[in-house]
PDB file of C-alpha atoms in Angstrom:
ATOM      1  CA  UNK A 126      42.365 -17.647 -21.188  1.00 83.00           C
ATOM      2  CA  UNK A 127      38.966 -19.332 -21.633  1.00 86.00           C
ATOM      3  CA  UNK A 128      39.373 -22.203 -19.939  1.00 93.00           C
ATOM      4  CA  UNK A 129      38.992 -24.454 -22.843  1.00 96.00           C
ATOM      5  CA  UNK A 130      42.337 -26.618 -23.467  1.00 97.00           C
ATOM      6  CA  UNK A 131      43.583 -28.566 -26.358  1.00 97.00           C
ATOM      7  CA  UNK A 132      46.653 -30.637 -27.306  1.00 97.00           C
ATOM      8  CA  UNK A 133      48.901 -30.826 -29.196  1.00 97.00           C
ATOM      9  CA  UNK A 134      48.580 -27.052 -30.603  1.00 96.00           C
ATOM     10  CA  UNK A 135      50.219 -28.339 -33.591  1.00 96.00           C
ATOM     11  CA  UNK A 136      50.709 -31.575 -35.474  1.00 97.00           C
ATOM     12  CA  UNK A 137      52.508 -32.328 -38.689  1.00 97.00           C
ATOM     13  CA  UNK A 138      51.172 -35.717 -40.465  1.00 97.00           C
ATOM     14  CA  UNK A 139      51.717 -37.363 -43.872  1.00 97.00           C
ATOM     15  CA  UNK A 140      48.501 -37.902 -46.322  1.00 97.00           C
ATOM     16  CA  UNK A 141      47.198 -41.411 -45.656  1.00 97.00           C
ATOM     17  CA  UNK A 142      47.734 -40.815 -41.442  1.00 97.00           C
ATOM     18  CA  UNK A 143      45.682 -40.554 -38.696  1.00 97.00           C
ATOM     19  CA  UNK A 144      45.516 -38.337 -35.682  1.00 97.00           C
ATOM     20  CA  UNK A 145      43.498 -37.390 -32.293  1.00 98.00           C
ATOM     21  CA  UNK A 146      42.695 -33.957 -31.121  1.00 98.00           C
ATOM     22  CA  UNK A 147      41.967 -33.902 -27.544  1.00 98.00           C
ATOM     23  CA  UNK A 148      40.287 -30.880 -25.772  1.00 98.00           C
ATOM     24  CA  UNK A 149      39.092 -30.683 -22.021  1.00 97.00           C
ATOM     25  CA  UNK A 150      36.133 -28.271 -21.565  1.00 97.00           C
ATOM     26  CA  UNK A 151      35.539 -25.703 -18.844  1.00 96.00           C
ATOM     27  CA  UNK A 152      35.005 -26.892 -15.886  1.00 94.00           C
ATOM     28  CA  UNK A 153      31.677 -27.242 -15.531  1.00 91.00           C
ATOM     29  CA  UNK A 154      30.720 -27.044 -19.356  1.00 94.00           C
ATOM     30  CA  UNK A 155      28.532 -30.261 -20.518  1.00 93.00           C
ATOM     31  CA  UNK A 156      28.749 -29.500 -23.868  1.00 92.00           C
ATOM     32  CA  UNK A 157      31.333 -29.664 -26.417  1.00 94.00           C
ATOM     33  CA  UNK A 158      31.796 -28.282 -30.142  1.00 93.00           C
ATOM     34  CA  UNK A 159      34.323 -29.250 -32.492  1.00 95.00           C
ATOM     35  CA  UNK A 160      35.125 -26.372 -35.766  1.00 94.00           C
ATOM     36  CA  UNK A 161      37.184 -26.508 -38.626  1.00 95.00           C
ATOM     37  CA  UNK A 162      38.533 -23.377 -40.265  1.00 93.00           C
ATOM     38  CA  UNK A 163      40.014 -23.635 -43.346  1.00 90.00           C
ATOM     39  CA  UNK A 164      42.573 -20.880 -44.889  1.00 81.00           C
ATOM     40  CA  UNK A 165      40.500 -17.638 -45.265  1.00 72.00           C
ATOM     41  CA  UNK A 166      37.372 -19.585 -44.819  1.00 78.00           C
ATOM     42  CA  UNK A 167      34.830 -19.326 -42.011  1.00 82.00           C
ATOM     43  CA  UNK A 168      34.618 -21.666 -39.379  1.00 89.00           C
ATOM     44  CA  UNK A 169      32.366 -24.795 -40.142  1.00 90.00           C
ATOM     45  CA  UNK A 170      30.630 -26.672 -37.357  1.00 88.00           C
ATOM     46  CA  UNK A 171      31.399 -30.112 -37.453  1.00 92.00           C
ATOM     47  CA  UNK A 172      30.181 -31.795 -34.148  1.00 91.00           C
ATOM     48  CA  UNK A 173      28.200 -31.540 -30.941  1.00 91.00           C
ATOM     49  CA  UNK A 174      28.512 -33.612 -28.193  1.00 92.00           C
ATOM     50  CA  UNK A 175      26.793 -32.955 -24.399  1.00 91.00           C
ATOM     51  CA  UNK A 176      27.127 -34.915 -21.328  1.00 93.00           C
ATOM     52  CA  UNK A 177      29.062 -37.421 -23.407  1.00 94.00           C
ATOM     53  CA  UNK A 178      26.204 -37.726 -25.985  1.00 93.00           C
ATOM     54  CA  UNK A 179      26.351 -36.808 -29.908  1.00 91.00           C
ATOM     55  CA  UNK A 180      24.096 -33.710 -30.300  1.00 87.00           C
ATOM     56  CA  UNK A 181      24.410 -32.188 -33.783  1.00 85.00           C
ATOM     57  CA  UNK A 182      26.615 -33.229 -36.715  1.00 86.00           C
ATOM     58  CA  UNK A 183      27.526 -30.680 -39.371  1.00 85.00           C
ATOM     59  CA  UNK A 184      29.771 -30.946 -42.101  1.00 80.00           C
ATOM     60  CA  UNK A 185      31.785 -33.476 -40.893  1.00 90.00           C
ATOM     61  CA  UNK A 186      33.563 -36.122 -42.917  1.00 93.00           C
ATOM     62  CA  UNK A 187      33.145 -40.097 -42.412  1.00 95.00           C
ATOM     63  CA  UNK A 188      36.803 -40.055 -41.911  1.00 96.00           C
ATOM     64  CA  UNK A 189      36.188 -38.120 -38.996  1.00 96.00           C
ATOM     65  CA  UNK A 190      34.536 -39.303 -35.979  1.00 96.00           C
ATOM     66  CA  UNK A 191      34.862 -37.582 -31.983  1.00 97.00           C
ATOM     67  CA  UNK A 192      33.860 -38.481 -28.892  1.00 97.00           C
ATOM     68  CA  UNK A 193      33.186 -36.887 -25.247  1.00 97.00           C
ATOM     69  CA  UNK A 194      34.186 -39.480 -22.372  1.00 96.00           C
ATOM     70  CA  UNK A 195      32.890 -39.874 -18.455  1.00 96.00           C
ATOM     71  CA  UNK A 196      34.883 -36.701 -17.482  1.00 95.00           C
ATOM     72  CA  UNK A 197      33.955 -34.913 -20.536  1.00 96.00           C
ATOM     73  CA  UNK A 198      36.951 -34.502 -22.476  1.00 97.00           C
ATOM     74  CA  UNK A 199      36.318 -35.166 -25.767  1.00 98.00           C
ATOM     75  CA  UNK A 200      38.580 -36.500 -28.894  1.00 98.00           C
ATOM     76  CA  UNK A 201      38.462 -35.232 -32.841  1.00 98.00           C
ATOM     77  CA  UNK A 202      39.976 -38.881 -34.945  1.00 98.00           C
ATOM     78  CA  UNK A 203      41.151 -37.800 -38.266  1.00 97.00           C
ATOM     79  CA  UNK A 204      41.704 -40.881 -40.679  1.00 97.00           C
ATOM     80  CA  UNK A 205      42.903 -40.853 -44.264  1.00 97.00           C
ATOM     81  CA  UNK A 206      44.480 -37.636 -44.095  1.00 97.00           C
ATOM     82  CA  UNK A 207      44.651 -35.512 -47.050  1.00 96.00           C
ATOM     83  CA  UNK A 208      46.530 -32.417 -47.583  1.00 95.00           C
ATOM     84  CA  UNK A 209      42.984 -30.463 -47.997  1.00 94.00           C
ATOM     85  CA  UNK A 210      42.304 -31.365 -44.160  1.00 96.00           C
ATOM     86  CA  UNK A 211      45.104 -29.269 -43.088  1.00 96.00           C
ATOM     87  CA  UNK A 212      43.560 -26.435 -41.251  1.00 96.00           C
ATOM     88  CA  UNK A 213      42.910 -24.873 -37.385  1.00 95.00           C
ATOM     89  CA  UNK A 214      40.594 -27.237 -35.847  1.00 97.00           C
ATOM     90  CA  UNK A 215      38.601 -25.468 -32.570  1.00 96.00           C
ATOM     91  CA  UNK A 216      36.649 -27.296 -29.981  1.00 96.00           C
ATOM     92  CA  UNK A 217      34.359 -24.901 -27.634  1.00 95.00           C
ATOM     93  CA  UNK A 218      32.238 -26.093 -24.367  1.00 95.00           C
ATOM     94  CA  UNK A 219      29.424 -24.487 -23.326  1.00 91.00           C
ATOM     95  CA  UNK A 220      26.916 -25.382 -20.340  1.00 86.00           C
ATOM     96  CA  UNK A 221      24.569 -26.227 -22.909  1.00 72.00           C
ATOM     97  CA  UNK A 222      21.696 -24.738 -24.439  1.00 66.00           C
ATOM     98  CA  UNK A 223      21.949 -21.444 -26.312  1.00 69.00           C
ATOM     99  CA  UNK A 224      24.713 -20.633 -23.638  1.00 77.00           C
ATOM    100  CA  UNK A 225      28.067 -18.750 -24.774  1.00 85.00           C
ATOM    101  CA  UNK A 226      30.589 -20.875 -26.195  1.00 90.00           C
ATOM    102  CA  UNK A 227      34.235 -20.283 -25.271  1.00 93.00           C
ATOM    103  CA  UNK A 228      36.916 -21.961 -27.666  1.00 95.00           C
ATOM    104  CA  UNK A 229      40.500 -23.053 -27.542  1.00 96.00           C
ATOM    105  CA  UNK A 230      43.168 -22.058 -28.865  1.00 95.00           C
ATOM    106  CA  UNK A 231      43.050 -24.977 -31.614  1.00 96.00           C
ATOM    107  CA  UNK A 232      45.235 -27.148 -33.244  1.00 97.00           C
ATOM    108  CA  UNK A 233      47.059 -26.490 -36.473  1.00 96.00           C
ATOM    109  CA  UNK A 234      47.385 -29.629 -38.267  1.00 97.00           C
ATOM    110  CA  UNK A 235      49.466 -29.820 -41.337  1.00 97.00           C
ATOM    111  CA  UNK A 236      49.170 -32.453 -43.922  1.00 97.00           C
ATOM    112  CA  UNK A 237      52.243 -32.979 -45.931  1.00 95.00           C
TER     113      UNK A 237
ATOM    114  CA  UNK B   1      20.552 -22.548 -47.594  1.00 80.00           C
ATOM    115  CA  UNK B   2      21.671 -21.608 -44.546  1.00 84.00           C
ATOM    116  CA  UNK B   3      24.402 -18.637 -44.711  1.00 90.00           C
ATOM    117  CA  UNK B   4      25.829 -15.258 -42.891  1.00 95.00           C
ATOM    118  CA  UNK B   5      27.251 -12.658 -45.168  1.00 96.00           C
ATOM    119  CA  UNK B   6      29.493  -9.885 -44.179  1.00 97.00           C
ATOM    120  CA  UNK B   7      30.692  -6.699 -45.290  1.00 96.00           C
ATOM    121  CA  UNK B   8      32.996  -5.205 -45.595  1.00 96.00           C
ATOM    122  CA  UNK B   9      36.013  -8.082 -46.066  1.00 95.00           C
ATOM    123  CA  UNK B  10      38.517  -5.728 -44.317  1.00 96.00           C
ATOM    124  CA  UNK B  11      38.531  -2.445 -42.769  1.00 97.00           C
ATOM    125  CA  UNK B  12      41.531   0.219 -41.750  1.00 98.00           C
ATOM    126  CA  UNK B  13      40.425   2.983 -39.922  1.00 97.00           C
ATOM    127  CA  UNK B  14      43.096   4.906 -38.091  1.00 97.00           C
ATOM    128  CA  UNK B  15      42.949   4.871 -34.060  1.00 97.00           C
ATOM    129  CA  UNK B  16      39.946   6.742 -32.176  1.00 97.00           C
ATOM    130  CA  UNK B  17      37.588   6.297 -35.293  1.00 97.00           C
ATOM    131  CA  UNK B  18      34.251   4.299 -34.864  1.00 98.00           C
ATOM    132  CA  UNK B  19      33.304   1.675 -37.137  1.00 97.00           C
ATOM    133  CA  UNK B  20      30.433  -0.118 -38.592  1.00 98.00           C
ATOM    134  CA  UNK B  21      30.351  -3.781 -39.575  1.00 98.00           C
ATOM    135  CA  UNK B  22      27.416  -5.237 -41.576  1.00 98.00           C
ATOM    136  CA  UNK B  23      26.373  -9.110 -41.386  1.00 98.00           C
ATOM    137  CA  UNK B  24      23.205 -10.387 -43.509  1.00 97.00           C
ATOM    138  CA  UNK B  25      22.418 -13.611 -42.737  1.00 96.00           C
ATOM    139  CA  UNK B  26      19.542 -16.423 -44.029  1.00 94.00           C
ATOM    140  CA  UNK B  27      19.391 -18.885 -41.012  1.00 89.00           C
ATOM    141  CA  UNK B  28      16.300 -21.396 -40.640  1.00 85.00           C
ATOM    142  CA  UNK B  29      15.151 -21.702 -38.106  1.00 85.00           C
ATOM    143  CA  UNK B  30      16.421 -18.784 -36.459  1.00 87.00           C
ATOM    144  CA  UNK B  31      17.512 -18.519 -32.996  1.00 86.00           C
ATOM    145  CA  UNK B  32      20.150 -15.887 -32.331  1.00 90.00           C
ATOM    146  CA  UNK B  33      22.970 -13.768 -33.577  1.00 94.00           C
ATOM    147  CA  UNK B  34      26.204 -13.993 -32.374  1.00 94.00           C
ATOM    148  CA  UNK B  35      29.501 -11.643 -32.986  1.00 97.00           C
ATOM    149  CA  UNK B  36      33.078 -12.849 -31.972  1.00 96.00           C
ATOM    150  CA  UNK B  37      36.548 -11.382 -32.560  1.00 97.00           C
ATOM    151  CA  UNK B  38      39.080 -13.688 -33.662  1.00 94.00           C
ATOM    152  CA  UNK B  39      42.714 -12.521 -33.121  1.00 93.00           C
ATOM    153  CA  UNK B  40      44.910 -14.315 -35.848  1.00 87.00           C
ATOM    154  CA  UNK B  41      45.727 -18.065 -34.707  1.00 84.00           C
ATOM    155  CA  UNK B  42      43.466 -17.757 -31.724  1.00 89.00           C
ATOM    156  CA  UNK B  43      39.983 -19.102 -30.854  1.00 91.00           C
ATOM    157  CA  UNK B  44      37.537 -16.621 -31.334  1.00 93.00           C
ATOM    158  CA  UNK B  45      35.951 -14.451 -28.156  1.00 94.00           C
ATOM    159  CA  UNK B  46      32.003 -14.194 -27.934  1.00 92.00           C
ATOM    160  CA  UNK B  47      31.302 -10.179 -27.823  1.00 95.00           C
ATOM    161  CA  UNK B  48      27.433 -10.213 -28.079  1.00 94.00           C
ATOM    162  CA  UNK B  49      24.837 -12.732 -28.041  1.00 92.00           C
ATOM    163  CA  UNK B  50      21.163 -11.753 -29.503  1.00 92.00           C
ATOM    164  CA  UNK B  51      17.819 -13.626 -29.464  1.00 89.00           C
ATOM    165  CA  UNK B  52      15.545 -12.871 -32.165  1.00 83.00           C
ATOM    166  CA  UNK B  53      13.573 -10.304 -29.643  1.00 88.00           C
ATOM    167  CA  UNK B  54      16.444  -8.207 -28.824  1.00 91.00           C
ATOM    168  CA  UNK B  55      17.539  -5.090 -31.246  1.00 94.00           C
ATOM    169  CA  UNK B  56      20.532  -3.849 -29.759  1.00 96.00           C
ATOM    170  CA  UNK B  57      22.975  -5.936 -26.982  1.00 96.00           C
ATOM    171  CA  UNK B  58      26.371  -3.592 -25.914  1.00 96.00           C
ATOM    172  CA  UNK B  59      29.566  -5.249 -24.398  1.00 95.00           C
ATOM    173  CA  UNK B  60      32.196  -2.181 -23.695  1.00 96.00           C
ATOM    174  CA  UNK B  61      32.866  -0.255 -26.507  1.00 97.00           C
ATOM    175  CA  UNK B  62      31.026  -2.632 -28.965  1.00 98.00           C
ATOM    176  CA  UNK B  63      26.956  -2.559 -29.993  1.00 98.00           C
ATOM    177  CA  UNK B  64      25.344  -5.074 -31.877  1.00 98.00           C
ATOM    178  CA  UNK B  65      22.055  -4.543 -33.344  1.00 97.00           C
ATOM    179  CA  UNK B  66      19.662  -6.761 -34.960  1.00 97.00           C
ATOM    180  CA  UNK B  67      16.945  -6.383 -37.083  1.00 95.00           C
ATOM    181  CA  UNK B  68      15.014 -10.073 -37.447  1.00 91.00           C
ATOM    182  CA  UNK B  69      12.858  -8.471 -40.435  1.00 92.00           C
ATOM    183  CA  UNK B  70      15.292  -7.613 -42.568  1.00 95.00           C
ATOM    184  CA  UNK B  71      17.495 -10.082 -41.480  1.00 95.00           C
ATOM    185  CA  UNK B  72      20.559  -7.719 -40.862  1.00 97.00           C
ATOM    186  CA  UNK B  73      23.013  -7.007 -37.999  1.00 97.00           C
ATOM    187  CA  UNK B  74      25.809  -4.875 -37.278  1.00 98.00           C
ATOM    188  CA  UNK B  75      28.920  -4.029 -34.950  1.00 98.00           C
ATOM    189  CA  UNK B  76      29.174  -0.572 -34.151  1.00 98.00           C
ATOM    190  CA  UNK B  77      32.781  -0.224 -31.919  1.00 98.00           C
ATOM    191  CA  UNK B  78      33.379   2.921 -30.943  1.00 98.00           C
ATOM    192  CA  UNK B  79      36.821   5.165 -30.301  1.00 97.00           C
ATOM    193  CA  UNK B  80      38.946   2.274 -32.311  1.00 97.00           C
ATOM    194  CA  UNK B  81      42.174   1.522 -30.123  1.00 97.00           C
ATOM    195  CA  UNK B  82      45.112  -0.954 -31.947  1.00 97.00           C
ATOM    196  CA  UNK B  83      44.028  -3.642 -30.033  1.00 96.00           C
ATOM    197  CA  UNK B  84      40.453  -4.051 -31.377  1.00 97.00           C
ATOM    198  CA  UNK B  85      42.825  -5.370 -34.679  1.00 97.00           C
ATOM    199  CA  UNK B  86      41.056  -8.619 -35.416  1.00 97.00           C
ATOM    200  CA  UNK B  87      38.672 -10.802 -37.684  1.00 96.00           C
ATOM    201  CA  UNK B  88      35.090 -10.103 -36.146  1.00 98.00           C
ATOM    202  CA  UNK B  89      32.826 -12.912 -37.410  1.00 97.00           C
ATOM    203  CA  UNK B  90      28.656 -12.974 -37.600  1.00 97.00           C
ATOM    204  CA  UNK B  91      27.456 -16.223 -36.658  1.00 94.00           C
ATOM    205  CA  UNK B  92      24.272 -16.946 -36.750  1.00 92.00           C
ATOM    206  CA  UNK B  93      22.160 -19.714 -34.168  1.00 87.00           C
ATOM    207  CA  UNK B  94      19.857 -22.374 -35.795  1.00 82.00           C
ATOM    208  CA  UNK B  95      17.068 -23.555 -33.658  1.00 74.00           C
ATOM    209  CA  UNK B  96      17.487 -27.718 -33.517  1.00 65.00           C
ATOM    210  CA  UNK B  97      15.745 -29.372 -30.958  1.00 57.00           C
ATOM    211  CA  UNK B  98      17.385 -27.461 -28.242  1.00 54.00           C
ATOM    212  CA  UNK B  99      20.913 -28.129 -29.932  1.00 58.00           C
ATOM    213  CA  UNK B 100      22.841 -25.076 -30.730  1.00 58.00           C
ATOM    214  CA  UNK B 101      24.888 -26.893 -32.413  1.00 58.00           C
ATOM    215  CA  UNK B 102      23.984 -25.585 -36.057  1.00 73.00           C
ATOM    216  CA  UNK B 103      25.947 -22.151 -35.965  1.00 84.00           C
ATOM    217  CA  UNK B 104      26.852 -20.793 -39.561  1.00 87.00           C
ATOM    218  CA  UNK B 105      29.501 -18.871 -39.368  1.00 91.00           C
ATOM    219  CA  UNK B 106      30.302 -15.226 -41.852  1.00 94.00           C
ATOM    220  CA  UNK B 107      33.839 -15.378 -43.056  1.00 93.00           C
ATOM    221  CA  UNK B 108      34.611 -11.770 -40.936  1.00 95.00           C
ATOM    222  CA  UNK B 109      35.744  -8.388 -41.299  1.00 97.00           C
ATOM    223  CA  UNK B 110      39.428  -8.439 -41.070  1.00 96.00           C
ATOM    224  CA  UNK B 111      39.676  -4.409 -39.261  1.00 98.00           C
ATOM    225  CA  UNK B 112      42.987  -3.026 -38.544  1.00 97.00           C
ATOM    226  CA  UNK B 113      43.529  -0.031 -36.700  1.00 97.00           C
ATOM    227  CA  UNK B 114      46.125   2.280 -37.203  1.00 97.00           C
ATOM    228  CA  UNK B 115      48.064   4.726 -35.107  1.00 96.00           C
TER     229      UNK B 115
END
């Protein structure tokens, strides 16, 4: 268990939709990274976000936006689903810097 | 462009074997190499963690080395058990303004064991 949660571990949606990831960090972890792995494709970096504070962006849509709150739990919004955004989305928290990053154990979202 | 390249795409060696997995990777700027093992449907583990001035970093049975000239790494594990059955995936650091945040990620080695 890393200590990393997220909810719901899976979510079924129609195209057009919207959803929100939620993920708590490790206690203690500032920093929080939001992936998107595709089927039989590598994960792809999508967001940063420390001490409530957008970081780094990566490939990450416009229909997609996140955000860390006061207690640093942070959200993934998904808008104007389409079926090629179906895949295991991963958020990791580090205590910043070039630290180790421990990830969840995703969601699988399914758009149908 | 940024990118991590692994090989082989998937490995079966049978139980008690060692094993060699090979990551190439162009990463700009560079700040460290990374290996994780993914078990299918889960988040993926951190095993090693280079900087560019470290050649080898060991974590059990696994070794990582580096080479920052040639821009190659690999994952030596050695005496294979059936639960070392996973995707183990190169990712390598980019150096933004103190952000980690640009990792690049290999697609993995998908290595079974067998009994």
């Amino acid at each position: 268990d890393s200590g990393v949660t997220q909810t719901p571990k899976h979510l079924i949606t129609a195209t057009g939709q919207r959803v929100t990831l939620r993920c708590s960090p490790r206690s203690g972890d500032l920093s929080v990274y939001w992936y998107q792995q595709s089927l039989d494709q590598g994960l792809q970096f999508l967001i940063h976000y420390y001490n409530g504070e957008e970081r780094a962006k990566g490939n990450i849509l416009e229909r997609f936006s996140a955000q860390q709150f006061p207690d640093l739990h942070s959200e993934l919004n998904l808008s104007s689903l389409e079926l090629g955004d179906s895949a295991l989305y991963f958020c990791a928290s580090s205590e910043g810097g070039y630290n180790e990053q421990f990830f969840g154990p995703g969601t699988r979202l399914t758009v149908l | 462009k940024n990118q991590v390249e692994q090989s082989p795409q998937s490995l079966i060696i049978l139980e008690g074997k060692n094993c060699t997995l090979q990551c190439n990777y162009t990463v700009s700027p560079f700040s460290n190499l990374r290996w994780y093992k993914q078990d299918t449907g889960r988040g993926p583990v951190s095993l090693t963690i280079m900087t560019f001035s470290e050649n080898t970093k060991s974590n059990g049975r696994y070794t990582a080395t580096l080479d920052a000239d040639t821009k190659q790494s690999s994952l030596h594990i050695t005496a294979s058990q059936l639960s070392d059955s996973a995707s183990y995936i190169c990712v390598g650091g980019a150096n933004y303004g103190g952000s980690q945040g640009n990792l690049i990620f290999g697609k993995g080695t998908k290595l079974s064991v067998k009994p």
